XYZ file of C-alpha atoms in Angstrom:
765
model
C 129.188 10.507 -27.383
C 126.134 10.058 -28.343
C 122.817 12.049 -26.558
C 121.304 8.759 -25.547
C 124.625 7.990 -23.559
C 124.580 11.833 -22.016
C 120.833 11.072 -21.194
C 122.137 7.470 -19.219
C 124.645 9.064 -17.137
C 122.474 11.704 -15.833
C 120.204 8.832 -14.230
C 123.232 8.020 -12.042
C 124.251 9.816 -9.019
C 127.745 10.839 -8.518
C 128.654 7.429 -7.028
C 127.268 5.995 -9.368
C 128.517 7.762 -12.266
C 132.030 7.314 -10.823
C 131.624 3.479 -10.808
C 129.968 3.085 -14.463
C 132.551 5.297 -15.752
C 135.561 3.789 -14.430
C 136.438 1.299 -17.407
C 139.968 0.244 -17.189
C 141.782 -1.777 -14.859
C 139.741 -3.559 -11.643
C 136.943 -1.884 -9.925
C 135.454 -3.201 -6.423
C 131.425 -1.387 -6.324
C 130.030 -2.122 -2.683
C 126.569 -1.799 -3.902
C 124.355 -1.635 -0.193
C 120.565 -2.803 -0.546
C 118.458 -1.106 -2.696
C 121.005 1.197 -3.638
C 120.971 0.366 -7.802
C 123.542 -2.233 -8.201
C 121.796 -3.373 -11.422
C 121.477 -0.681 -12.798
C 125.606 0.426 -12.263
C 126.250 -3.203 -14.017
C 123.966 -2.505 -17.124
C 125.151 1.003 -17.320
C 128.611 0.050 -17.400
C 128.201 -2.917 -20.230
C 126.407 -0.106 -22.194
C 129.288 2.514 -21.560
C 131.921 0.018 -22.579
C 130.087 -0.411 -25.799
C 129.366 3.093 -26.154
C 132.767 3.816 -25.731
C 134.076 1.844 -28.674
C 134.203 -1.821 -26.668
C 133.449 -4.581 -28.778
C 130.503 -6.259 -26.993
C 131.440 -9.940 -27.628
C 134.618 -9.024 -25.661
C 132.130 -8.067 -22.272
C 131.538 -11.043 -20.171
C 129.188 -10.278 -17.911
C 128.414 -13.438 -14.960
C 125.396 -13.637 -12.646
C 123.994 -16.411 -10.317
C 119.986 -16.067 -11.811
C 119.623 -16.830 -15.653
C 116.257 -14.002 -14.564
C 119.451 -11.632 -14.075
C 121.080 -12.010 -17.175
C 117.932 -11.657 -18.972
C 117.225 -8.338 -17.093
C 120.720 -6.858 -17.768
C 120.178 -7.397 -21.888
C 117.067 -6.060 -21.915
C 118.374 -2.888 -19.923
C 121.502 -2.672 -21.776
C 119.272 -2.983 -25.363
C 117.672 0.323 -24.094
C 120.899 2.097 -24.402
C 122.541 0.670 -27.042
C 119.998 -1.420 -29.246
C 120.402 -4.896 -30.585
C 124.289 -4.475 -30.037
C 123.244 -5.553 -26.678
C 122.857 -9.661 -27.807
C 126.331 -10.100 -28.682
C 128.230 -9.610 -25.102
C 128.118 -12.819 -23.188
C 126.224 -12.384 -20.078
C 124.628 -14.880 -18.271
C 125.220 -17.607 -15.329
C 128.595 -18.923 -14.237
C 127.382 -22.384 -15.014
C 125.445 -21.464 -18.333
C 128.441 -19.322 -19.713
C 130.603 -22.137 -18.584
C 128.524 -24.524 -20.379
C 128.601 -22.737 -23.426
C 132.367 -22.298 -23.462
C 132.885 -26.646 -22.606
C 131.044 -27.196 -25.216
C 133.304 -26.246 -27.685
C 136.314 -27.194 -25.729
C 135.119 -30.295 -24.812
C 137.588 -32.719 -26.135
C 140.746 -31.450 -24.280
C 138.861 -32.745 -21.274
C 137.952 -35.889 -22.931
C 134.550 -35.288 -23.232
C 131.738 -35.490 -26.097
C 130.470 -31.981 -26.647
C 126.618 -32.610 -26.316
C 127.816 -34.493 -22.483
C 124.388 -34.339 -20.335
C 124.511 -31.843 -17.589
C 123.083 -33.826 -14.122
C 121.095 -32.367 -11.939
C 120.783 -32.877 -7.932
C 118.572 -36.233 -8.533
C 120.759 -37.704 -10.974
C 123.573 -36.872 -9.157
C 122.301 -38.805 -5.937
C 120.911 -41.645 -8.434
C 124.656 -42.303 -9.212
C 125.837 -42.575 -5.912
C 123.094 -44.520 -4.896
C 124.259 -47.395 -7.363
C 127.780 -46.966 -6.253
C 127.243 -47.218 -2.909
C 125.110 -50.353 -3.361
C 127.967 -51.967 -5.524
C 130.051 -51.364 -3.186
C 127.674 -53.111 -0.314
C 128.056 -50.187 1.913
C 125.413 -48.870 5.002
C 122.841 -46.282 2.777
C 122.501 -45.602 6.105
C 126.315 -44.688 6.829
C 126.925 -43.083 3.552
C 124.278 -41.028 3.498
C 123.326 -39.629 -0.523
C 122.707 -36.036 0.324
C 126.021 -36.377 2.859
C 127.985 -38.039 0.210
C 127.071 -35.742 -2.637
C 127.577 -32.420 -0.401
C 131.131 -34.158 0.427
C 131.665 -34.375 -3.122
C 131.002 -31.116 -4.094
C 133.189 -29.165 -1.308
C 136.240 -31.384 -2.338
C 135.474 -29.991 -6.077
C 135.021 -26.182 -5.127
C 137.859 -27.055 -3.091
C 139.889 -28.164 -6.233
C 140.607 -31.462 -4.605
C 140.294 -34.753 -7.211
C 140.348 -37.505 -5.835
C 143.862 -38.453 -6.205
C 144.575 -35.295 -4.215
C 141.381 -36.099 -1.364
C 143.804 -39.985 -1.109
C 146.134 -37.879 -0.326
C 144.588 -35.012 2.038
C 145.799 -37.275 6.011
C 143.182 -34.556 7.370
C 139.713 -35.198 5.339
C 140.521 -38.940 5.343
C 140.474 -39.026 9.419
C 137.079 -37.046 9.347
C 136.106 -39.454 7.017
C 137.121 -41.844 8.969
C 135.684 -40.303 12.449
C 132.221 -39.812 10.587
C 132.191 -43.731 9.904
C 132.397 -42.974 6.024
C 136.285 -44.242 5.241
C 135.083 -45.563 1.468
C 134.040 -41.892 0.719
C 137.368 -41.020 -1.210
C 136.578 -44.430 -3.602
C 133.343 -43.613 -4.050
C 133.931 -39.787 -5.283
C 136.747 -41.519 -7.527
C 134.221 -43.899 -8.733
C 131.588 -41.292 -9.255
C 133.881 -39.403 -11.499
C 134.709 -41.968 -13.651
C 131.410 -43.271 -14.107
C 130.055 -39.232 -14.946
C 132.776 -39.322 -17.367
C 131.823 -42.328 -18.985
C 128.555 -41.625 -19.116
C 129.849 -38.273 -21.120
C 128.024 -36.266 -17.791
C 128.671 -33.117 -16.073
C 127.465 -32.210 -12.545
C 126.774 -28.575 -11.488
C 130.355 -28.905 -9.817
C 131.901 -29.850 -12.885
C 130.884 -26.953 -15.416
C 132.925 -25.012 -12.881
C 135.840 -27.813 -11.869
C 136.196 -28.622 -15.361
C 135.879 -25.170 -16.785
C 138.913 -24.678 -14.163
C 140.734 -27.721 -15.595
C 140.802 -25.978 -19.431
C 141.988 -22.567 -17.686
C 144.806 -24.487 -15.658
C 145.411 -27.265 -17.941
C 145.582 -24.987 -20.969
C 145.468 -27.341 -23.717
C 145.936 -25.833 -27.346
C 146.532 -22.429 -25.362
C 142.628 -22.262 -24.976
C 143.289 -19.750 -21.680
C 144.571 -17.142 -24.033
C 141.915 -17.514 -26.431
C 139.658 -16.788 -23.237
C 141.909 -13.983 -21.794
C 141.900 -12.260 -25.308
C 138.281 -12.786 -26.117
C 137.100 -11.689 -22.814
C 139.047 -8.090 -22.466
C 136.436 -6.969 -19.831
C 134.582 -9.164 -17.263
C 132.304 -8.378 -14.658
C 131.026 -10.262 -11.670
C 127.145 -9.740 -10.324
C 127.162 -10.310 -6.701
C 130.018 -11.497 -6.550
C 129.533 -11.921 -2.052
C 128.548 -15.210 -3.508
C 130.801 -17.021 -5.335
C 132.546 -19.622 -3.834
C 136.285 -20.606 -3.955
C 136.453 -22.134 -7.351
C 134.654 -19.441 -9.250
C 136.730 -16.828 -7.928
C 139.676 -18.822 -9.314
C 138.318 -18.690 -12.500
C 137.473 -15.561 -12.860
C 141.126 -14.860 -11.665
C 142.705 -16.921 -14.870
C 140.251 -14.615 -17.008
C 141.558 -11.614 -15.962
C 144.963 -11.872 -14.502
C 147.700 -12.033 -17.293
C 150.897 -10.264 -18.267
C 151.248 -7.436 -20.603
C 147.613 -6.920 -20.670
C 144.903 -4.740 -18.370
C 143.174 -6.130 -15.660
C 140.005 -5.138 -16.522
C 137.729 -6.600 -14.125
C 134.657 -5.009 -11.846
C 133.114 -6.929 -9.217
C 129.631 -5.511 -7.751
C 128.524 -7.102 -4.535
C 127.838 -6.476 -0.562
C 129.621 -7.930 2.134
C 126.376 -7.775 4.338
C 124.329 -9.964 2.304
C 126.849 -12.739 2.305
C 124.306 -15.969 2.985
C 124.862 -18.364 1.066
C 128.131 -20.199 3.357
C 125.746 -23.684 3.363
C 126.451 -23.491 -0.651
C 129.998 -23.319 -0.091
C 129.932 -19.237 -1.330
C 132.772 -17.561 0.915
C 132.674 -14.352 2.208
C 136.565 -14.004 1.687
C 136.255 -13.532 -1.571
C 134.642 -9.856 -1.327
C 136.805 -8.915 1.995
C 139.762 -10.070 0.094
C 139.768 -8.670 -3.132
C 140.934 -5.085 -2.549
C 144.086 -6.352 -1.495
C 144.738 -9.017 -4.409
C 144.171 -6.086 -6.761
C 145.743 -3.462 -4.677
C 148.948 -3.816 -6.763
C 147.280 -2.618 -10.258
C 145.716 -0.141 -9.366
C 142.156 -0.968 -7.718
C 140.057 1.825 -7.462
C 136.337 0.844 -4.992
C 132.973 2.370 -5.376
C 130.562 2.133 -2.162
C 126.776 2.703 -3.151
C 125.458 3.801 0.146
C 121.941 5.398 -1.030
C 119.122 3.092 -0.216
C 116.333 3.843 -3.198
C 114.174 0.954 -2.045
C 113.665 1.471 1.714
C 112.508 4.369 3.978
C 114.492 5.703 6.677
C 113.353 3.503 9.658
C 113.906 0.548 8.023
C 117.400 1.712 6.969
C 118.676 3.103 10.061
C 117.241 -0.557 11.902
C 119.327 -2.769 8.915
C 122.785 -0.285 9.443
C 122.402 -0.640 13.387
C 121.971 -4.623 13.131
C 125.043 -5.293 10.130
C 127.208 -3.116 12.781
C 127.741 -5.709 15.414
C 129.776 -8.456 12.835
C 132.787 -8.522 13.163
C 134.741 -8.380 9.656
C 133.506 -6.418 7.071
C 134.058 -3.278 4.888
C 132.436 -0.743 6.832
C 129.135 1.212 4.912
C 126.621 3.632 5.595
C 123.900 3.417 3.645
C 121.274 6.126 3.619
C 117.810 6.815 2.432
C 115.815 10.094 0.569
C 112.727 8.268 1.121
C 111.869 10.038 4.272
C 111.032 8.799 8.295
C 108.223 6.418 7.263
C 105.981 4.278 9.485
C 108.284 2.592 12.555
C 109.260 -0.951 12.316
C 106.390 -3.155 14.483
C 107.552 -5.672 16.345
C 104.696 -8.451 17.522
C 104.389 -10.077 20.501
C 102.417 -13.649 20.316
C 102.201 -16.436 22.578
C 102.258 -19.292 20.322
C 103.046 -19.781 16.784
C 99.314 -20.592 16.161
C 98.521 -17.528 17.562
C 101.809 -15.782 15.122
C 99.433 -17.083 12.159
C 96.813 -15.359 13.320
C 97.964 -12.299 13.624
C 100.125 -11.753 11.199
C 97.386 -12.471 9.005
C 94.996 -10.014 10.410
C 97.478 -7.307 10.365
C 97.871 -8.003 6.567
C 93.882 -7.588 6.460
C 94.752 -4.247 8.069
C 97.544 -2.665 5.969
C 95.333 -4.187 2.933
C 91.992 -1.921 4.127
C 94.393 1.194 5.222
C 96.933 1.499 2.828
C 95.490 -0.264 -0.447
C 98.032 -2.650 -0.549
C 97.644 -5.917 -3.262
C 98.848 -9.303 -2.035
C 101.894 -9.357 -4.528
C 102.578 -6.400 -2.414
C 103.239 -8.238 0.805
C 105.484 -11.093 1.341
C 106.303 -13.559 4.844
C 109.786 -14.624 5.158
C 110.939 -17.105 7.765
C 114.089 -19.039 8.558
C 112.850 -22.241 7.906
C 110.364 -24.034 5.034
C 108.457 -25.811 7.777
C 107.452 -22.748 9.141
C 104.910 -21.771 5.821
C 102.490 -24.600 7.297
C 100.505 -22.042 10.125
C 100.286 -19.024 7.897
C 99.383 -21.181 4.901
C 96.541 -22.153 7.019
C 94.952 -18.806 7.734
C 95.383 -17.287 5.015
C 93.151 -20.255 3.235
C 90.852 -19.677 6.429
C 90.844 -15.734 5.526
C 90.213 -17.195 1.201
C 93.430 -14.841 0.623
C 95.122 -16.076 -2.296
C 99.328 -16.973 -1.609
C 102.148 -18.742 -3.024
C 104.709 -20.635 -1.261
C 107.899 -20.656 -3.154
C 111.144 -23.237 -1.919
C 108.167 -26.196 -2.784
C 108.868 -29.021 -5.695
C 109.743 -27.447 -8.538
C 107.933 -28.063 -11.793
C 111.288 -29.624 -13.044
C 111.209 -32.290 -10.045
C 107.708 -33.451 -10.605
C 108.050 -37.403 -11.475
C 106.308 -37.311 -14.876
C 108.290 -33.878 -16.431
C 111.495 -35.799 -15.334
C 110.563 -38.913 -17.328
C 109.401 -37.446 -19.974
C 112.426 -35.283 -20.208
C 114.947 -38.238 -19.462
C 113.494 -39.414 -22.668
C 114.620 -35.936 -24.608
C 118.096 -36.184 -22.548
C 118.913 -40.213 -23.734
C 117.837 -38.809 -27.740
C 120.420 -36.389 -27.458
C 123.135 -38.220 -25.386
C 123.033 -42.462 -25.341
C 125.340 -42.247 -23.135
C 123.716 -41.098 -20.248
C 123.212 -43.670 -17.915
C 120.436 -41.927 -15.365
C 117.818 -41.116 -18.171
C 118.612 -44.928 -19.268
C 117.838 -46.317 -16.129
C 115.116 -43.726 -15.677
C 113.385 -44.458 -19.440
C 114.271 -48.609 -19.663
C 111.216 -50.158 -18.669
C 108.353 -46.479 -18.406
C 106.316 -47.402 -19.212
C 106.866 -51.310 -18.463
C 107.655 -53.063 -21.542
C 109.543 -56.212 -20.037
C 113.022 -55.184 -19.013
C 113.299 -55.497 -14.948
C 115.522 -54.491 -12.369
C 118.129 -57.356 -12.415
C 118.551 -57.165 -16.510
C 119.289 -53.562 -15.805
C 121.849 -54.556 -12.616
C 123.469 -57.191 -15.157
C 124.028 -54.615 -17.697
C 125.369 -52.398 -15.398
C 127.425 -55.025 -13.932
C 128.827 -55.164 -17.611
C 129.200 -51.957 -18.478
C 131.592 -51.494 -15.164
C 133.655 -54.251 -16.358
C 134.236 -53.145 -19.538
C 134.565 -49.492 -19.045
C 132.357 -49.145 -21.333
C 128.481 -47.552 -21.482
C 125.539 -49.179 -20.868
C 124.090 -48.317 -24.135
C 127.002 -49.684 -26.176
C 126.023 -52.948 -24.574
C 122.556 -53.176 -25.208
C 122.144 -54.687 -28.815
C 125.203 -57.457 -27.505
C 124.996 -58.971 -24.132
C 123.144 -62.260 -24.088
C 119.457 -62.382 -22.261
C 116.155 -64.749 -22.908
C 113.993 -64.732 -26.296
C 111.618 -62.759 -24.306
C 113.778 -60.070 -22.679
C 116.218 -59.813 -26.128
C 113.150 -58.827 -28.408
C 112.354 -55.659 -25.243
C 115.532 -54.757 -25.106
C 115.724 -54.746 -28.909
C 112.329 -52.775 -29.414
C 113.588 -50.252 -27.045
C 117.112 -49.582 -28.912
C 114.705 -49.240 -32.139
C 112.853 -46.857 -30.221
C 115.523 -44.442 -29.120
C 117.572 -44.337 -32.713
C 114.273 -43.463 -33.947
C 113.901 -40.613 -31.297
C 117.782 -39.493 -32.118
C 117.152 -38.750 -35.284
C 114.280 -36.738 -34.726
C 117.068 -34.990 -32.280
C 119.201 -34.630 -34.591
C 117.082 -33.116 -37.556
C 114.367 -31.398 -36.457
C 113.206 -28.726 -33.959
C 112.871 -29.041 -30.069
C 109.424 -29.054 -30.361
C 108.560 -31.290 -33.277
C 111.015 -34.013 -31.785
C 109.428 -33.255 -28.286
C 105.719 -33.927 -29.507
C 107.121 -36.947 -31.508
C 108.876 -38.374 -28.284
C 105.801 -37.790 -26.090
C 103.567 -39.635 -28.576
C 105.958 -42.798 -29.692
C 107.089 -43.105 -26.149
C 104.034 -44.435 -24.670
C 103.841 -41.977 -21.923
C 101.407 -39.503 -23.024
C 98.895 -42.449 -23.146
C 100.123 -44.343 -20.107
C 98.863 -41.116 -18.015
C 95.961 -40.277 -19.890
C 95.094 -44.030 -18.764
C 94.894 -42.842 -14.756
C 91.249 -40.403 -14.802
C 92.084 -38.801 -11.299
C 92.133 -35.857 -10.224
C 95.926 -36.857 -9.776
C 96.035 -38.342 -13.280
C 94.365 -35.339 -15.181
C 96.697 -33.037 -13.509
C 100.117 -35.390 -14.579
C 98.784 -34.699 -18.138
C 98.429 -31.145 -17.631
C 102.048 -30.933 -16.315
C 103.272 -32.915 -19.640
C 101.160 -29.956 -22.017
C 102.663 -27.088 -19.855
C 106.111 -29.328 -20.403
C 105.294 -29.382 -24.361
C 104.164 -25.867 -24.247
C 107.485 -24.244 -22.677
C 109.478 -25.908 -25.393
C 107.517 -24.630 -28.237
C 107.755 -21.083 -26.547
C 111.838 -21.719 -26.525
C 112.019 -22.822 -29.936
C 109.825 -19.726 -30.873
C 112.065 -17.252 -28.884
C 114.703 -19.045 -30.389
C 113.772 -18.425 -33.898
C 113.386 -15.095 -33.089
C 116.917 -13.838 -32.043
C 119.929 -13.857 -33.847
C 120.351 -15.638 -37.127
C 121.228 -19.262 -36.945
C 120.082 -19.828 -33.076
C 120.001 -23.165 -32.104
C 116.225 -24.444 -31.508
C 117.609 -28.234 -31.142
C 116.413 -30.502 -28.576
C 119.825 -30.553 -27.344
C 119.960 -26.621 -27.007
C 116.512 -26.455 -24.949
C 117.612 -29.419 -22.209
C 121.116 -27.257 -21.643
C 118.680 -24.081 -21.427
C 116.673 -25.812 -18.213
C 119.239 -27.520 -17.213
C 119.999 -24.162 -16.357
C 117.704 -22.632 -14.331
C 118.089 -21.478 -11.240
C 114.705 -21.823 -8.299
C 114.082 -17.686 -9.019
C 113.854 -18.298 -12.274
C 110.933 -20.394 -11.965
C 109.327 -17.182 -9.937
C 106.448 -15.784 -11.627
C 105.209 -12.862 -10.583
C 102.000 -11.529 -12.505
C 99.058 -13.178 -9.905
C 97.991 -11.241 -6.916
C 99.272 -13.608 -3.880
C 100.553 -13.085 -0.745
C 104.295 -14.579 -1.288
C 105.350 -16.849 1.464
C 109.199 -18.040 1.343
C 112.698 -18.840 3.134
C 114.779 -15.301 3.520
C 117.007 -17.304 1.332
C 115.125 -17.351 -1.027
C 114.196 -13.550 -0.605
C 117.558 -12.274 -2.207
C 117.044 -9.627 -4.304
C 113.499 -8.905 -4.030
C 111.285 -6.314 -2.474
C 107.893 -5.511 -1.218
C 105.955 -2.459 -0.005
C 105.566 -4.838 3.054
C 107.342 -7.747 4.507
C 106.881 -9.400 7.338
C 109.601 -11.244 8.799
C 108.242 -14.200 11.770
C 109.789 -16.300 14.009
C 112.236 -13.786 15.355
C 113.444 -16.358 18.526
C 116.608 -17.529 19.728
C 117.558 -21.112 18.304
C 115.220 -20.600 15.604
C 116.407 -16.610 14.053
C 119.375 -17.115 14.636
C 119.278 -20.948 14.182
C 121.139 -23.026 16.961
C 123.780 -24.316 14.902
C 124.537 -21.174 13.814
C 124.936 -20.416 17.426
C 128.228 -22.502 17.796
C 130.409 -20.210 16.278
C 131.053 -16.440 15.778
C 130.954 -16.800 11.687
C 127.808 -18.597 12.272
C 126.207 -15.585 14.177
C 127.656 -13.090 11.857
C 126.378 -15.123 8.702
C 123.029 -15.346 10.689
C 123.092 -11.391 11.352
C 123.823 -11.290 7.373
C 120.877 -13.344 6.908
C 118.395 -10.466 8.959
C 119.878 -7.765 7.355
C 118.781 -9.190 4.444
C 115.004 -9.726 5.859
C 114.722 -6.003 7.155
C 116.072 -4.865 3.567
C 113.761 -6.245 1.331
C 110.722 -4.272 2.970
C 110.105 -0.995 1.048
C 107.623 0.893 2.960
C 106.133 -1.459 6.130
C 108.155 -3.691 8.238
C 106.711 -6.314 10.870
C 109.157 -8.571 13.088
C 107.411 -10.929 15.316
C 107.861 -13.414 17.330
C 105.975 -15.735 19.675
C 107.232 -17.447 22.988
C 106.517 -20.947 22.635
C 105.895 -23.014 19.446
C 106.039 -26.528 18.826
C 109.071 -27.835 17.104
C 110.034 -31.717 16.329
C 106.393 -32.267 17.950
C 107.029 -30.900 21.238
C 105.776 -27.319 22.511
C 109.013 -25.099 22.943
C 109.099 -21.941 24.923
C 111.286 -18.799 23.410
C 113.071 -16.126 23.913
C 113.124 -13.033 21.600
C 116.352 -13.079 19.481
C 118.969 -10.976 20.660
C 118.518 -9.584 16.585
C 115.440 -7.653 17.586
C 117.591 -6.137 20.715
C 120.167 -4.252 18.265
C 117.504 -1.854 16.722
C 117.667 1.514 18.471
C 114.375 1.857 19.980
C 112.720 5.040 18.420
C 112.054 2.633 15.151
C 110.233 0.549 16.432
C 106.543 0.322 17.838
C 105.534 -2.964 19.621
C 102.682 -4.640 19.842
C 101.994 -6.936 22.650
C 100.765 -10.665 23.010
C 97.805 -12.231 24.411
C 95.484 -11.360 21.508
C 95.871 -7.304 21.964
C 98.356 -4.682 21.048
C 100.131 -2.545 23.308
C 98.128 -1.060 26.112
C 98.724 2.418 27.281
C 101.612 2.837 30.085
C 103.122 -0.122 28.505
C 106.785 0.552 26.516
C 109.309 -1.995 25.277
C 112.127 -1.814 27.405
C 114.587 -3.299 25.111
C 117.578 -4.836 26.515
C 120.116 -2.594 24.673
C 123.663 -4.294 25.207
C 126.991 -3.396 23.340
C 127.808 -5.165 20.248
C 130.716 -6.957 22.228
C 128.018 -8.729 24.144
C 125.836 -9.785 21.496
C 128.776 -11.330 19.889
C 129.749 -13.381 23.075
C 126.072 -15.163 22.844
C 124.032 -13.099 25.901
C 120.404 -13.799 24.508
C 118.545 -9.972 24.366
C 115.216 -9.575 26.076
C 111.796 -7.746 25.556
C 110.403 -6.542 28.958
C 106.845 -4.960 29.369
C 105.529 -3.223 32.830
C 102.165 -2.006 33.463
C 101.782 1.357 34.709
C 102.846 1.759 37.858
C 103.374 -2.085 38.698
C 100.318 -2.053 40.580
C 98.775 -5.279 41.224
C 95.330 -5.897 40.992
C 94.850 -8.194 43.830
C 96.399 -9.313 47.077
C 98.948 -11.903 47.093
C 98.727 -12.771 50.976
C 95.464 -13.599 50.210
C 95.416 -15.240 45.858
C 95.749 -18.865 45.693
C 96.328 -20.783 42.538
C 93.480 -23.153 41.648
C 95.157 -25.996 39.209
C 95.183 -24.560 35.616
C 92.894 -28.000 34.850
C 89.986 -27.152 36.840
C 89.477 -23.896 34.697
C 86.697 -24.249 32.149
C 84.789 -21.939 30.123
C 81.776 -19.787 32.067
C 84.225 -18.997 35.370
C 85.088 -16.466 36.935
C 88.757 -16.058 37.843
C 91.056 -13.581 39.779
C 94.638 -12.669 37.867
C 97.201 -10.696 40.354
C 97.880 -8.078 37.522
C 94.617 -7.653 36.034
C 92.565 -8.134 38.495
C 88.804 -9.998 38.067
C 87.829 -11.644 34.935
C 85.726 -13.942 32.971
C 86.768 -17.244 30.840
C 85.218 -16.835 27.427
C 87.085 -19.552 25.676
C 89.675 -22.179 26.136
C 91.730 -23.896 22.434
C 94.006 -26.682 22.927
C 94.021 -29.263 24.939
C 95.601 -30.744 28.027
C 99.761 -28.386 28.730
C 98.628 -26.661 25.844
C 95.632 -24.955 26.706
C 94.944 -21.334 26.100
C 92.170 -19.165 27.684
C 90.341 -16.096 26.093
C 89.665 -14.314 29.157
C 87.867 -11.059 29.745
C 89.383 -8.410 32.525
C 86.708 -5.501 33.442
C 89.385 -3.669 35.173
C 91.689 -4.173 32.111
C 92.976 -1.369 29.609
C 92.875 -3.953 27.563
C 90.528 -6.054 29.000
C 90.288 -9.218 26.463
C 93.704 -11.578 27.046
C 94.870 -14.752 25.868
C 96.672 -16.725 28.446
C 98.267 -20.338 28.260
C 97.108 -21.827 31.601
C 99.769 -23.650 32.483
C 101.502 -20.334 33.311
C 98.317 -18.580 34.277
C 98.045 -18.465 37.826
C 95.000 -17.583 38.153
C 92.180 -18.449 41.318
C 88.767 -19.706 40.586
C 85.873 -17.580 42.141
C-alpha cells in the first residue's frame, strides 16, 4: 500500500476505517449527522482503486451533481487523475448516460429529450383539454404526481388498468379517466422522443429487466463495485434497479450503501425509509457487515444529546446513539413570541446579538422553517435591519421564462421531435403561427401517430401561414446544423441572435426587461464555462449543445446554491438537509405547523416530522435557537398555537428559555416542560411550556379588580394587571382584535412587556 494510502487511512477513526477497508460483499454504513459520511464514501472508492480495482468498474450513485463532483475531487486528492474514470453521478445522470447508449433497445433515439416538470405538465394539460375533461377535477399537478407514483412503483398503464384499488381510488376522487391520461402521456412522450425524470429510472429498470442483447450482464460485469450515498432517500424503483445491478449468480455482491434512517424526510417525493430499514435483512444471507458511525464531528454535546432525545421517540429505527467530542457548548435557546411578527423581530435581534457577541458572519447563520411561506416575516425584518439574506427554494434560474424560451430553441435544435419545445417557440417571437394552427398540427400528429415536426412541411395552410411555417422550418434546420457541427457555445450564440429572442428582449427598456437580457447573458456565460470545463477534461469529452442540455436538465436545487457571498440563509428544513451552519434558528415550532397538521393524521407521518426536526437540530454546529409564536396569521386569520410537542422531548439541562412579550426570561421564572413519556408522544398528546412568577404572588386584589373593555385602552393610559401590577401603556400596534400594547410595569422584574389586548385583562386606572 502506498504512503498516501496509509495517510488517508490514518485520518479515519476505527469504525470509519473498518467501513472503508471492507471491500467485498454487502456493506451497510449507518452514518449519523456530522459523522464523516462523505469522507468514508470517498476514501472507500479511493481505497478500492489503491487496492487494484479499475476505477471504471466502480459506480457511485448520489442525489446531487454537487455531491458527485465533491466526491471525485476528494478521490482525486488521494489517487490522482484515475478518479476521472469512476462512474460517479446522480441516479438520473448516470442512468441517462447509459440510456443514451442503449436507447435503441427501448425504441428511443439516442438524443432523446429530458422533460422537466413544466414540460410534463404542458403535455398533460394538452391531453386533458383534448379529452374534454375538467381542468379543476383533473388538476395537472395531482395527475402528474399520480403518474409519477405509478412509475416509481413499476405500474405501467396496462397494469394500472388491471389494479382495482387504483381504479377505485380514481373513481372516488372523481378522476375516472386518469389511467387513460397516463396511457396517452406515455405514448406521447415516446412519440416525441422524450423521457421525463421518472422515465430515466423506469426505463433503466425496463432495460435491465427485459435484458435485450444481454445488456444486464454487460453492466453487472462493468460495475463490480456499487456504492449508494443517502440510501435513506431512495424510492422503491431506485432500490430495484440497484438490486438488478448487484444481485446475480456466481458473482460477488459488492454493494455498499451509506445513509441514516433518522434523516429519511422525503416520503412526499416517493422515498421510502423501508429500503434502509430492510437492507440488512435483504442481504443477510450474503454475509452483510454493518458499521455505525456515531461520533459527530459537527455539533456540540447539548445539540447532539437533544437530537438523540428527540429521535428515540420514533417507532421503528436502526438503534444508535450519536456523541460529540466538541464539549458541551452553549445550551439550546428556546424563544417564545406572542405573534409571528414579534417572532421575526426577536429572531433578527438575536442574530445581531450573536454577530456582535460571537463575531459570526452572515453566512454562518441560517433560519430554517417548515413551510416556505414563513420566510416573509423574517425577510421584512432583515431588510429593515439592512442585513443581506438569500431565500432558497424560490424560482430557479432555469425556470425563468426568457431562459426556458431560449432553452426550448436549443432543445428543438438537438431533437426536432420535442413537441413541448416546438409548441413553446413556434410563434416566439411572433411570426404569424397562431394557436389554432398549432392545434391543427397537433391533432393531425395524433391521428397519424407522427411527430408534429414531420408534418410541418406537409399540411395545407393559407399562403401567409404556409410561408410563416416554411420560414420557421428553415430557421430550425439552420439551428440543427449549428448544433451538430459546432460547440455548445458557438451554437448557442448563433441561435440566440438568429431566433430574434434577444432583439425582442432588448426592445423592452424597463428595469425588468434589462434584467431578462442579463439572464440570457448569464445563460450564455454558463454555456461558455461549460465548454471550457469540458475542453479541459478528458480527451474526446463532449462539448456539444446536446451534452450541455443534458447537464442542466439534471441539475438539482442544491446544485444552484452558491455559497460565496456573505448573506443570511433562509430555507425550509427539507432544503437544509446535508448543510451545516455555526448558528441555526428553527422557527415556527408550533403544533399543526411543526409537526404539520397533515402529518399528525398517521403515526408514519408523525415519525417523519420528528425525523425532519432531527435534521433541523443537527444542522447547527455551535448555536441552536428554537422559536415559537403563540399566535400567527394563517390563511388570512389569526390562529392561536400550542408549542410543538417536539420541544418537550428535549431534556431541561440542554435548554435555556427566553420568554415572550418582548423580554427574556425574568429571574424567578423557569421553563416547566411537560415531561411525558415517549408512548404519550406517539399517541398525539400535545406538549406544553409553563411559566411561573416568583412565589406565584398577585400584584392586585382579585376581589376589587375589574378588567376594562380592551378596545378602550389607549396609549398613555395607566392600567392595572393582576400579576404585573400598575403600568403605563407606551404604545399600541395592530388593529381591532390584533392590537398589541407595549406596557411599562414599574414593579415588575422585567418592566417592559408586549401584551395582546384581546386576552390581557387590564383595568384602566
